[in-house]
Short mmCIF file of C-alpha atoms in Angstrom, two decimals:
data_model
loop_
_atom_site.label_atom_id
_atom_site.label_comp_id
_atom_site.label_asym_id
_atom_site.label_seq_id
_atom_site.Cartn_x
_atom_site.Cartn_y
_atom_site.Cartn_z
CA MET X 1 -33.26 320.93 103.86
CA GLU X 2 -32.25 317.28 103.61
CA GLU X 3 -29.41 316.52 101.23
CA VAL X 4 -29.88 315.48 97.63
CA LEU X 5 -27.10 313.18 96.43
CA TRP X 6 -25.96 313.06 92.84
CA SER X 7 -23.76 310.65 90.91
CA LEU X 8 -22.85 309.48 87.43
CA ARG X 9 -24.03 306.16 86.07
CA GLY X 10 -21.11 303.82 86.36
CA GLY X 11 -18.98 306.25 88.32
CA SER X 12 -18.80 308.99 90.89
CA LEU X 13 -19.33 312.71 90.65
CA SER X 14 -17.56 314.94 93.11
CA ARG X 15 -18.77 318.39 94.01
CA ASP X 16 -15.35 319.66 93.02
CA ASP X 17 -15.66 318.23 89.51
CA ASP X 18 -16.08 320.52 86.53
CA VAL X 19 -19.65 319.89 85.35
CA SER X 20 -19.49 322.36 82.44
CA PRO X 21 -19.17 319.55 79.82
CA ILE X 22 -22.35 317.93 81.18
CA ARG X 23 -24.04 321.32 81.25
CA ASP X 24 -22.96 322.21 77.71
CA ASP X 25 -24.02 318.82 76.33
CA ALA X 26 -27.47 319.11 77.93
CA ILE X 27 -27.98 322.65 76.66
CA ALA X 28 -26.80 321.74 73.17
CA TRP X 29 -29.06 318.67 73.16
CA SER X 30 -32.19 320.60 74.13
CA HIS X 31 -31.35 323.59 71.92
CA GLY X 32 -30.81 321.37 68.90
CA LYS X 33 -34.22 319.73 69.16
CA SER X 34 -37.11 320.88 67.01
CA HIS X 35 -40.85 320.52 67.43
CA TRP X 36 -40.94 319.16 63.92
CA ASP X 37 -38.03 316.71 63.86
CA PRO X 38 -39.33 313.36 62.61
CA PRO X 39 -38.70 310.47 65.00
CA PRO X 40 -36.30 307.66 64.21
CA THR X 41 -37.71 304.23 63.49
CA VAL X 42 -39.28 303.26 66.76
CA ASP X 43 -39.64 299.80 68.23
CA LEU X 44 -41.04 299.29 71.69
CA HIS X 45 -39.34 297.12 74.26
CA PRO X 46 -41.16 297.28 77.61
CA ASN X 47 -38.83 296.89 80.56
CA PRO X 48 -38.36 293.12 81.10
CA ASP X 49 -37.97 293.74 84.83
CA PHE X 50 -41.52 295.04 85.11
CA ASP X 51 -43.58 291.90 84.31
CA ASN X 52 -46.67 294.08 84.70
CA ALA X 53 -48.96 295.04 81.81
CA VAL X 54 -49.98 298.30 83.49
CA LEU X 55 -46.38 299.49 83.82
CA ASP X 56 -45.55 298.32 80.31
CA TRP X 57 -48.32 300.41 78.81
CA ASN X 58 -47.54 303.42 80.92
CA GLN X 59 -44.00 303.23 79.55
CA ILE X 60 -45.38 302.93 76.03
CA ALA X 61 -47.43 306.05 76.71
CA LEU X 62 -44.22 307.87 77.62
CA ASP X 63 -42.75 306.71 74.31
CA ALA X 64 -45.76 308.15 72.49
CA ILE X 65 -45.24 311.43 74.31
CA ARG X 66 -41.54 311.50 73.39
CA TYR X 67 -42.05 310.99 69.69
CA TYR X 68 -45.50 311.78 68.44
CA SER X 69 -47.16 314.36 70.61
CA ILE X 70 -44.89 316.85 68.82
CA THR X 71 -46.36 316.18 65.38
CA GLU X 72 -49.39 318.32 66.20
CA PRO X 73 -49.23 322.03 67.07
CA PRO X 74 -47.34 322.36 70.36
CA GLU X 75 -49.87 321.32 73.02
CA ASP X 76 -47.20 320.88 75.65
CA VAL X 77 -47.80 319.66 79.17
CA GLY X 78 -51.58 320.13 79.25
CA TYR X 79 -52.26 317.66 76.46
CA VAL X 80 -49.67 315.24 77.82
CA SER X 81 -51.05 315.27 81.36
CA ARG X 82 -54.59 314.71 80.10
CA ALA X 83 -53.46 311.80 77.91
CA LEU X 84 -51.66 310.06 80.76
CA ALA X 85 -54.69 310.51 83.01
CA ILE X 86 -57.09 309.06 80.44
CA GLN X 87 -54.93 306.02 79.76
CA SER X 88 -54.39 305.31 83.46
CA ILE X 89 -58.12 305.62 84.17
CA ALA X 90 -58.94 303.20 81.35
CA MET X 91 -56.57 300.54 82.73
CA PHE X 92 -57.70 301.09 86.33
CA ASP X 93 -61.41 301.04 85.54
CA THR X 94 -60.90 297.87 83.50
CA LEU X 95 -59.27 296.09 86.44
CA GLN X 96 -61.85 297.43 88.88
CA ALA X 97 -64.63 295.99 86.73
CA ILE X 98 -62.92 292.60 86.55
CA GLY X 99 -62.79 292.65 90.35
CA ASP X 100 -66.49 293.62 90.49
CA GLN X 101 -65.66 297.08 91.87
CA PRO X 102 -66.79 300.54 90.71
CA GLY X 103 -64.55 302.43 88.36
CA PHE X 104 -63.15 305.91 88.87
CA LEU X 105 -64.82 307.33 85.75
CA VAL X 106 -66.80 304.49 84.13
CA THR X 107 -68.26 301.32 85.61
CA ARG X 108 -69.00 298.34 83.37
CA ASP X 109 -69.92 294.71 84.03
CA ALA X 110 -67.03 292.46 83.07
CA PRO X 111 -67.85 289.07 81.50
CA ASN X 112 -66.82 285.86 83.20
CA GLY X 113 -63.69 284.03 82.10
CA ILE X 114 -61.74 287.12 81.11
CA ASN X 115 -57.95 287.47 80.86
CA ALA X 116 -57.03 290.56 82.85
CA ASP X 117 -53.68 291.14 81.11
CA ALA X 118 -55.35 291.13 77.71
CA ALA X 119 -57.94 293.59 78.99
CA VAL X 120 -55.27 295.96 80.33
CA ILE X 121 -53.26 295.74 77.11
CA ALA X 122 -56.35 296.56 75.05
CA ALA X 123 -57.34 299.46 77.32
CA GLY X 124 -53.82 300.90 77.20
CA TYR X 125 -53.56 300.51 73.45
CA GLU X 126 -57.02 301.81 72.60
CA THR X 127 -56.57 305.04 74.52
CA LEU X 128 -53.13 305.74 73.10
CA VAL X 129 -54.07 305.07 69.50
CA LYS X 130 -56.93 307.54 69.84
CA LEU X 131 -54.85 310.16 71.66
CA PHE X 132 -51.69 309.78 69.54
CA PRO X 133 -52.90 308.60 66.11
CA ASN X 134 -49.61 309.49 64.46
CA TYR X 135 -47.92 306.90 66.65
CA LYS X 136 -50.22 304.11 65.45
CA PHE X 137 -47.59 302.21 63.49
CA ALA X 138 -45.47 301.64 66.63
CA LEU X 139 -48.47 301.12 68.90
CA ASP X 140 -49.80 298.40 66.59
CA ARG X 141 -46.52 296.50 66.81
CA ALA X 142 -46.39 296.83 70.59
CA TYR X 143 -50.00 295.67 70.85
CA GLU X 144 -49.39 292.58 68.73
CA LYS X 145 -46.24 291.65 70.66
CA ALA X 146 -47.99 292.10 74.00
CA LEU X 147 -50.94 289.91 73.04
CA ASP X 148 -48.57 287.26 71.66
CA GLN X 149 -47.40 286.79 75.26
CA VAL X 150 -50.94 286.14 76.53
CA HIS X 151 -52.08 283.15 74.42
CA ASP X 152 -55.30 282.49 76.29
CA GLY X 153 -57.87 281.68 73.63
CA PRO X 154 -61.43 282.88 74.35
CA ALA X 155 -60.37 284.49 77.66
CA GLU X 156 -57.90 286.63 75.73
CA ASP X 157 -60.55 287.58 73.18
CA HIS X 158 -63.00 288.53 75.93
CA GLY X 159 -60.30 290.58 77.63
CA VAL X 160 -59.45 292.49 74.46
CA ALA X 161 -63.09 293.25 73.76
CA PHE X 162 -63.75 294.40 77.30
CA GLY X 163 -60.63 296.53 77.66
CA THR X 164 -61.44 298.23 74.37
CA LYS X 165 -65.00 298.86 75.53
CA VAL X 166 -63.88 300.50 78.77
CA ALA X 167 -61.24 302.61 77.01
CA ASP X 168 -63.76 303.90 74.49
CA ALA X 169 -66.14 304.80 77.32
CA VAL X 170 -63.40 306.73 79.15
CA ILE X 171 -62.46 308.63 76.00
CA GLU X 172 -66.11 309.45 75.36
CA ALA X 173 -66.54 310.69 78.93
CA ARG X 174 -63.79 313.26 78.32
CA ALA X 175 -64.77 314.13 74.75
CA ASP X 176 -66.23 317.55 75.53
CA ASP X 177 -63.92 318.70 78.32
CA GLY X 178 -62.69 321.82 76.53
CA SER X 179 -59.28 320.43 75.62
CA ASP X 180 -59.56 320.70 71.83
CA PRO X 181 -56.12 321.96 70.76
CA TYR X 182 -57.71 323.75 67.80
CA GLY X 183 -60.22 325.53 70.03
CA HIS X 184 -57.68 327.79 71.75
CA LEU X 185 -58.84 331.17 72.89
CA GLU X 186 -57.35 334.11 71.05
CA ARG X 187 -54.73 335.88 73.11
CA VAL X 188 -53.40 339.35 72.33
CA ALA X 189 -49.85 339.88 73.58
CA GLY X 190 -49.47 342.76 76.03
CA TYR X 191 -46.50 345.08 76.29
CA GLU X 192 -47.17 346.92 79.53
CA PRO X 193 -44.59 346.48 82.33
CA GLY X 194 -45.18 343.12 83.98
CA GLN X 195 -47.21 341.65 81.12
CA TYR X 196 -46.09 338.44 79.45
CA ARG X 197 -44.76 338.70 75.94
CA PRO X 198 -42.91 336.24 73.65
CA THR X 199 -39.36 335.51 74.75
CA PRO X 200 -36.03 335.04 72.96
CA PRO X 201 -34.64 333.36 70.99
CA ASP X 202 -37.70 332.31 68.97
CA PHE X 203 -40.34 334.73 70.30
CA LEU X 204 -43.13 332.16 69.94
CA GLU X 205 -46.70 333.06 70.81
CA ALA X 206 -47.98 331.85 74.17
CA ILE X 207 -49.53 328.39 73.99
CA GLN X 208 -52.65 326.86 75.53
CA PRO X 209 -54.35 330.01 76.82
CA ASN X 210 -57.56 328.00 77.19
CA TRP X 211 -56.16 325.19 79.34
CA GLY X 212 -57.24 326.73 82.63
CA SER X 213 -60.85 326.32 81.51
CA VAL X 214 -60.55 322.60 80.70
CA ARG X 215 -62.95 320.54 82.82
CA PRO X 216 -60.92 319.01 85.67
CA PHE X 217 -61.10 315.38 86.75
CA VAL X 218 -61.60 315.98 90.49
CA LEU X 219 -61.38 319.73 91.09
CA THR X 220 -64.58 321.74 90.80
CA SER X 221 -62.92 324.16 88.36
CA GLY X 222 -59.52 325.42 87.30
CA ASP X 223 -59.80 328.44 89.56
CA GLN X 224 -60.60 326.47 92.74
CA PHE X 225 -57.18 327.24 94.20
CA ARG X 226 -56.26 330.34 92.21
CA PRO X 227 -53.42 332.09 94.10
CA PRO X 228 -53.26 335.81 94.90
CA PRO X 229 -51.58 338.04 92.28
CA PRO X 230 -47.79 338.11 91.86
CA PRO X 231 -45.95 340.88 93.73
CA ASP X 232 -46.25 344.46 92.57
CA LEU X 233 -43.26 345.48 90.44
CA THR X 234 -42.21 348.13 92.94
CA SER X 235 -42.51 345.91 96.02
CA GLN X 236 -39.65 344.61 98.14
CA GLN X 237 -40.67 341.03 97.38
CA TYR X 238 -40.46 341.57 93.64
CA THR X 239 -37.10 343.28 94.03
CA LYS X 240 -35.83 340.31 96.03
CA ASP X 241 -37.16 337.81 93.49
CA TYR X 242 -35.72 339.80 90.60
CA THR X 243 -32.27 340.07 92.17
CA GLU X 244 -32.16 336.36 92.94
CA VAL X 245 -33.09 335.04 89.51
CA LYS X 246 -30.92 337.62 87.76
CA ALA X 247 -27.88 336.35 89.66
CA TYR X 248 -28.60 332.61 89.91
CA GLY X 249 -30.47 332.07 86.66
CA GLU X 250 -28.05 333.78 84.29
CA ARG X 251 -26.50 331.52 81.67
CA ASP X 252 -22.94 332.25 82.79
CA SER X 253 -23.73 332.89 86.44
CA ASP X 254 -20.73 333.05 88.76
CA VAL X 255 -22.81 332.38 91.90
CA ARG X 256 -24.81 329.32 90.82
CA THR X 257 -23.17 326.12 92.11
CA PRO X 258 -22.52 323.03 89.97
CA GLU X 259 -25.29 321.23 91.88
CA GLN X 260 -27.74 324.01 91.13
CA THR X 261 -26.78 323.98 87.45
CA LEU X 262 -27.35 320.23 87.20
CA SER X 263 -30.62 320.52 89.11
CA ALA X 264 -31.89 323.07 86.59
CA LEU X 265 -30.99 320.84 83.65
CA TRP X 266 -32.02 317.57 85.30
CA TRP X 267 -35.56 318.73 86.01
CA SER X 268 -36.15 320.66 82.76
CA ASN X 269 -37.55 317.86 80.53
CA ASP X 270 -39.12 320.08 77.94
CA GLU X 271 -39.75 319.30 74.26
CA ASN X 272 -38.93 315.88 72.83
CA THR X 273 -38.79 314.18 76.24
CA TYR X 274 -41.40 312.42 78.36
CA THR X 275 -41.97 315.96 79.80
CA ARG X 276 -42.04 317.00 83.44
CA VAL X 277 -45.30 315.15 84.17
CA GLY X 278 -43.97 312.07 82.40
CA GLN X 279 -40.85 312.13 84.56
CA TRP X 280 -42.92 311.58 87.71
CA SER X 281 -44.93 308.86 85.98
CA ASP X 282 -41.65 307.14 85.09
CA ILE X 283 -40.41 307.44 88.69
CA ALA X 284 -43.65 305.82 89.87
CA ASP X 285 -43.25 302.98 87.36
CA HIS X 286 -39.81 302.07 88.64
CA LEU X 287 -40.76 302.24 92.30
CA LEU X 288 -43.84 300.08 91.69
CA ALA X 289 -41.68 297.53 89.87
CA GLU X 290 -39.01 297.55 92.58
CA GLN X 291 -41.64 296.82 95.23
CA GLY X 292 -43.33 294.12 93.16
CA ARG X 293 -46.72 295.83 93.26
CA THR X 294 -49.66 294.19 91.50
CA PRO X 295 -51.20 295.52 88.28
CA LEU X 296 -54.20 296.78 90.23
CA GLU X 297 -52.03 298.58 92.78
CA SER X 298 -49.98 300.02 89.91
CA ALA X 299 -53.05 301.19 88.04
CA TYR X 300 -54.42 302.76 91.21
CA LEU X 301 -51.30 304.83 91.89
CA LEU X 302 -50.77 305.85 88.28
CA THR X 303 -54.39 306.93 87.98
CA GLU X 304 -54.23 308.93 91.20
CA LEU X 305 -50.91 310.50 90.19
CA ASN X 306 -51.79 311.27 86.57
CA VAL X 307 -55.29 312.55 87.37
CA GLY X 308 -53.73 314.77 90.03
CA LEU X 309 -51.09 316.06 87.64
CA ALA X 310 -53.70 316.77 84.98
CA ASP X 311 -55.79 318.83 87.39
CA ALA X 312 -52.68 320.54 88.76
CA ILE X 313 -51.81 321.71 85.25
CA ILE X 314 -55.34 322.99 84.68
CA ALA X 315 -55.13 324.97 87.94
CA CYS X 316 -51.66 326.25 87.03
CA TRP X 317 -52.78 327.42 83.59
CA ASP X 318 -55.76 329.20 85.10
CA ALA X 319 -53.33 331.26 87.16
CA LYS X 320 -50.90 331.77 84.28
CA TYR X 321 -53.43 333.35 81.97
CA THR X 322 -55.31 335.17 84.71
CA TYR X 323 -52.21 337.13 85.75
CA ASP X 324 -50.26 336.98 82.45
CA PHE X 325 -46.98 337.81 84.22
CA TRP X 326 -43.72 338.34 82.39
CA ARG X 327 -40.78 335.94 82.43
CA PRO X 328 -37.43 336.83 84.02
CA VAL X 329 -35.70 337.28 80.66
CA THR X 330 -38.24 339.97 79.75
CA ALA X 331 -38.29 341.51 83.22
CA ILE X 332 -34.51 341.85 83.32
CA ARG X 333 -34.12 343.19 79.80
CA GLU X 334 -37.03 345.61 80.25
CA ALA X 335 -36.40 346.57 83.88
CA GLY X 336 -36.09 350.20 82.90
CA GLN X 337 -39.88 350.21 82.42
CA ASP X 338 -40.92 348.74 85.79
CA ALA X 339 -40.73 351.99 87.85
CA ASN X 340 -38.53 350.19 90.37
CA PRO X 341 -35.16 351.94 90.88
CA ALA X 342 -33.73 348.82 92.56
CA THR X 343 -34.05 346.62 89.44
CA ARG X 344 -31.28 347.45 87.01
CA PRO X 345 -31.85 346.33 83.42
CA ASP X 346 -29.50 344.15 81.39
CA SER X 347 -30.44 344.09 77.71
CA ASP X 348 -28.17 341.12 76.98
CA TRP X 349 -29.23 338.86 79.87
CA LEU X 350 -29.95 335.21 79.01
CA PRO X 351 -31.23 332.39 81.22
CA LEU X 352 -29.37 329.12 81.71
CA LEU X 353 -31.88 327.20 79.57
CA PRO X 354 -31.63 327.92 75.85
CA THR X 355 -35.36 328.63 75.60
CA THR X 356 -37.90 329.98 78.07
CA PRO X 357 -41.26 328.12 78.15
CA ASP X 358 -43.72 329.89 75.88
CA HIS X 359 -46.42 330.70 78.40
CA PRO X 360 -46.76 333.19 81.28
CA GLU X 361 -44.56 332.91 84.36
CA TYR X 362 -46.94 332.85 87.35
CA THR X 363 -47.31 330.21 88.67
CA SER X 364 -44.53 327.67 88.18
CA GLY X 365 -45.69 324.46 86.50
CA HIS X 366 -42.72 322.41 87.69
CA SER X 367 -43.41 323.50 91.27
CA ILE X 368 -47.05 322.46 91.27
CA ILE X 369 -46.14 319.19 89.52
CA GLY X 370 -43.49 318.25 92.08
CA SER X 371 -45.69 319.26 95.00
CA LEU X 372 -48.67 317.26 93.73
CA ALA X 373 -46.44 314.24 93.09
CA ASN X 374 -45.07 314.51 96.62
CA GLN X 375 -48.58 314.38 98.07
CA VAL X 376 -49.63 311.33 96.08
CA MET X 377 -46.36 309.38 96.21
CA THR X 378 -45.83 309.93 99.93
CA ASP X 379 -49.38 308.80 100.65
CA PHE X 380 -48.81 305.59 98.68
CA PHE X 381 -45.17 304.71 99.41
CA GLY X 382 -44.46 306.67 102.57
CA PRO X 383 -41.54 309.16 102.89
CA ILE X 384 -39.00 306.78 101.35
CA PRO X 385 -35.65 307.66 99.72
CA PHE X 386 -35.43 307.05 95.99
CA SER X 387 -33.10 307.52 93.02
CA ALA X 388 -34.07 308.64 89.54
CA THR X 389 -32.70 309.73 86.18
CA SER X 390 -33.62 312.44 83.69
CA GLU X 391 -33.86 312.50 79.93
CA THR X 392 -32.06 315.84 79.60
CA VAL X 393 -29.06 314.74 81.70
CA PRO X 394 -29.31 310.96 81.33
CA ASP X 395 -25.99 310.09 82.95
CA VAL X 396 -26.71 311.91 86.21
CA VAL X 397 -28.56 309.99 88.93
CA LEU X 398 -30.12 311.98 91.77
CA THR X 399 -30.96 310.35 95.10
CA PHE X 400 -33.53 312.11 97.25
CA PRO X 401 -34.21 311.45 100.93
CA ASN X 402 -37.96 311.64 100.27
CA PHE X 403 -40.52 312.99 97.81
CA ALA X 404 -40.85 316.31 99.64
CA ALA X 405 -37.15 317.02 99.12
CA ALA X 406 -37.54 316.22 95.43
CA ALA X 407 -40.47 318.63 95.13
CA ILE X 408 -38.49 321.43 96.75
CA ASP X 409 -35.49 320.73 94.52
CA GLU X 410 -37.67 320.72 91.40
CA ALA X 411 -39.21 324.06 92.37
CA ALA X 412 -35.85 325.70 93.09
CA SER X 413 -34.44 324.36 89.81
CA ARG X 414 -36.61 326.81 87.88
CA ILE X 415 -34.91 329.76 89.54
CA TYR X 416 -31.49 328.32 88.66
CA ALA X 417 -32.77 327.74 85.13
CA GLY X 418 -33.57 331.44 84.87
CA VAL X 419 -37.23 330.98 83.96
CA HIS X 420 -39.12 331.62 87.24
CA PHE X 421 -39.20 333.95 90.23
CA ARG X 422 -39.11 332.62 93.81
CA THR X 423 -42.68 333.76 94.58
CA SER X 424 -43.97 331.77 91.62
CA THR X 425 -42.30 328.57 92.80
CA GLU X 426 -43.69 329.01 96.32
CA ALA X 427 -47.20 329.61 94.96
CA GLY X 428 -46.86 326.46 92.85
CA LEU X 429 -45.78 324.37 95.83
CA LEU X 430 -48.81 325.52 97.81
CA MET X 431 -51.19 324.87 94.92
CA GLY X 432 -49.79 321.35 94.55
CA GLU X 433 -50.57 320.67 98.20
CA GLN X 434 -54.09 322.02 97.80
CA VAL X 435 -54.84 320.04 94.65
CA GLY X 436 -53.22 316.97 96.22
CA GLY X 437 -55.58 317.11 99.19
CA VAL X 438 -58.60 316.96 96.89
CA VAL X 439 -57.07 314.13 94.86
CA LEU X 440 -56.28 312.00 97.91
CA ASN X 441 -59.83 312.40 99.18
CA ALA X 442 -61.28 311.50 95.78
CA PHE X 443 -59.28 308.27 95.58
CA GLU X 444 -59.58 307.11 99.18
CA THR X 445 -62.47 304.73 98.49
CA PHE X 446 -60.67 303.18 95.51
CA GLU X 447 -57.60 301.95 97.39
CA PRO X 448 -56.98 298.31 96.45
CA ASN X 449 -57.00 297.18 100.09
CA HIS X 450 -60.64 298.34 100.28
CA GLY X 451 -61.62 295.46 98.04
CA GLY X 452 -61.19 294.42 94.44
CA LEU X 453 -58.98 292.08 92.51
CA LEU X 454 -55.28 291.94 93.39
CA ILE X 455 -53.87 290.39 90.24
#
């Protein structure tokens, strides 16, 4: 495997350094967060280096995810991935129409004399205010500030009207896709060996059991790439997986390296962050800005990436609730029930992360996310090296030789975090490749160099 380099902002980080303070700060930060903590007063300041309305509004979407997606019952990564996909589609389809090209989801005739920036701003705003209504006060301010920079008279007015029209059409097209957070299927917790059950410390009920049945954007259904079942509890593979995560994923593990500890924390991005799908969207934003890509190119990549991530999550959740497999913390504490003499129980075992995600283990969401992102990003940028940051360990910068290495590191991080078995991460990586192939084919005819407006 090619090397992943890590450093501190404004300084160096040696592999011999004691990283326990960084680890402890990250764990304390994530453990101290609450689903119901009210946000601070929020003001939006799009990155001045971007100079790109599409990137600005994708960043504003990440702000909405950070602060206001948590004011509803915990919808987690499914709701977030769908929201990012819808907003990206609205901005992309708006620009496609202005360039007299078909949209990905909706196609409308754009009027003449239209300001494209105003149209993108309106499309980005309109989708977010519908998807995150509790964030409206901050979105309104961002919207007003953004339009103040346009100042284009009737062309601005036409742009706002058209972008709003396209956004409303995109939202309507996804209105009955099965994603209603209040329409969750009832799930009865099981307590047979191998069955998922709520995990310590909070023992919350499993969330989003219906998400695998949400209508995908490009897949035929959530079960299109459903993997085979997880290993039998008495198999050699399960024993190997169990032994690995028990040793490397334990909170006070004496075999996990400092790099592995930081990888687990760096990739976690759970509640009160831009989430694991938002992290890849943020990485894309910065690479697009660094390369000076146009708004249309930016909208194309973000739509392809976010649509792919949304469908990857649907596929992942189909597998999770089909197999309903237990998490390592349960498996290790209850190993005396698994009929496997090689798996010794430890009733006090805790994972590195303070909380285990409250949904079944198989397959790994982070793994399918990273794998899908690798497919899309490599197709667009090529196998380039890149550096990125994380919201859970903000001072640590990781530099990857390519997107494939990042995907592998993200998958392995879940073992070091103590929340996934190896087989689950490998299944997720394969599913990401499979979903990615469908996504790349679906977007091939929409590539900006096939025609359209490069603005």
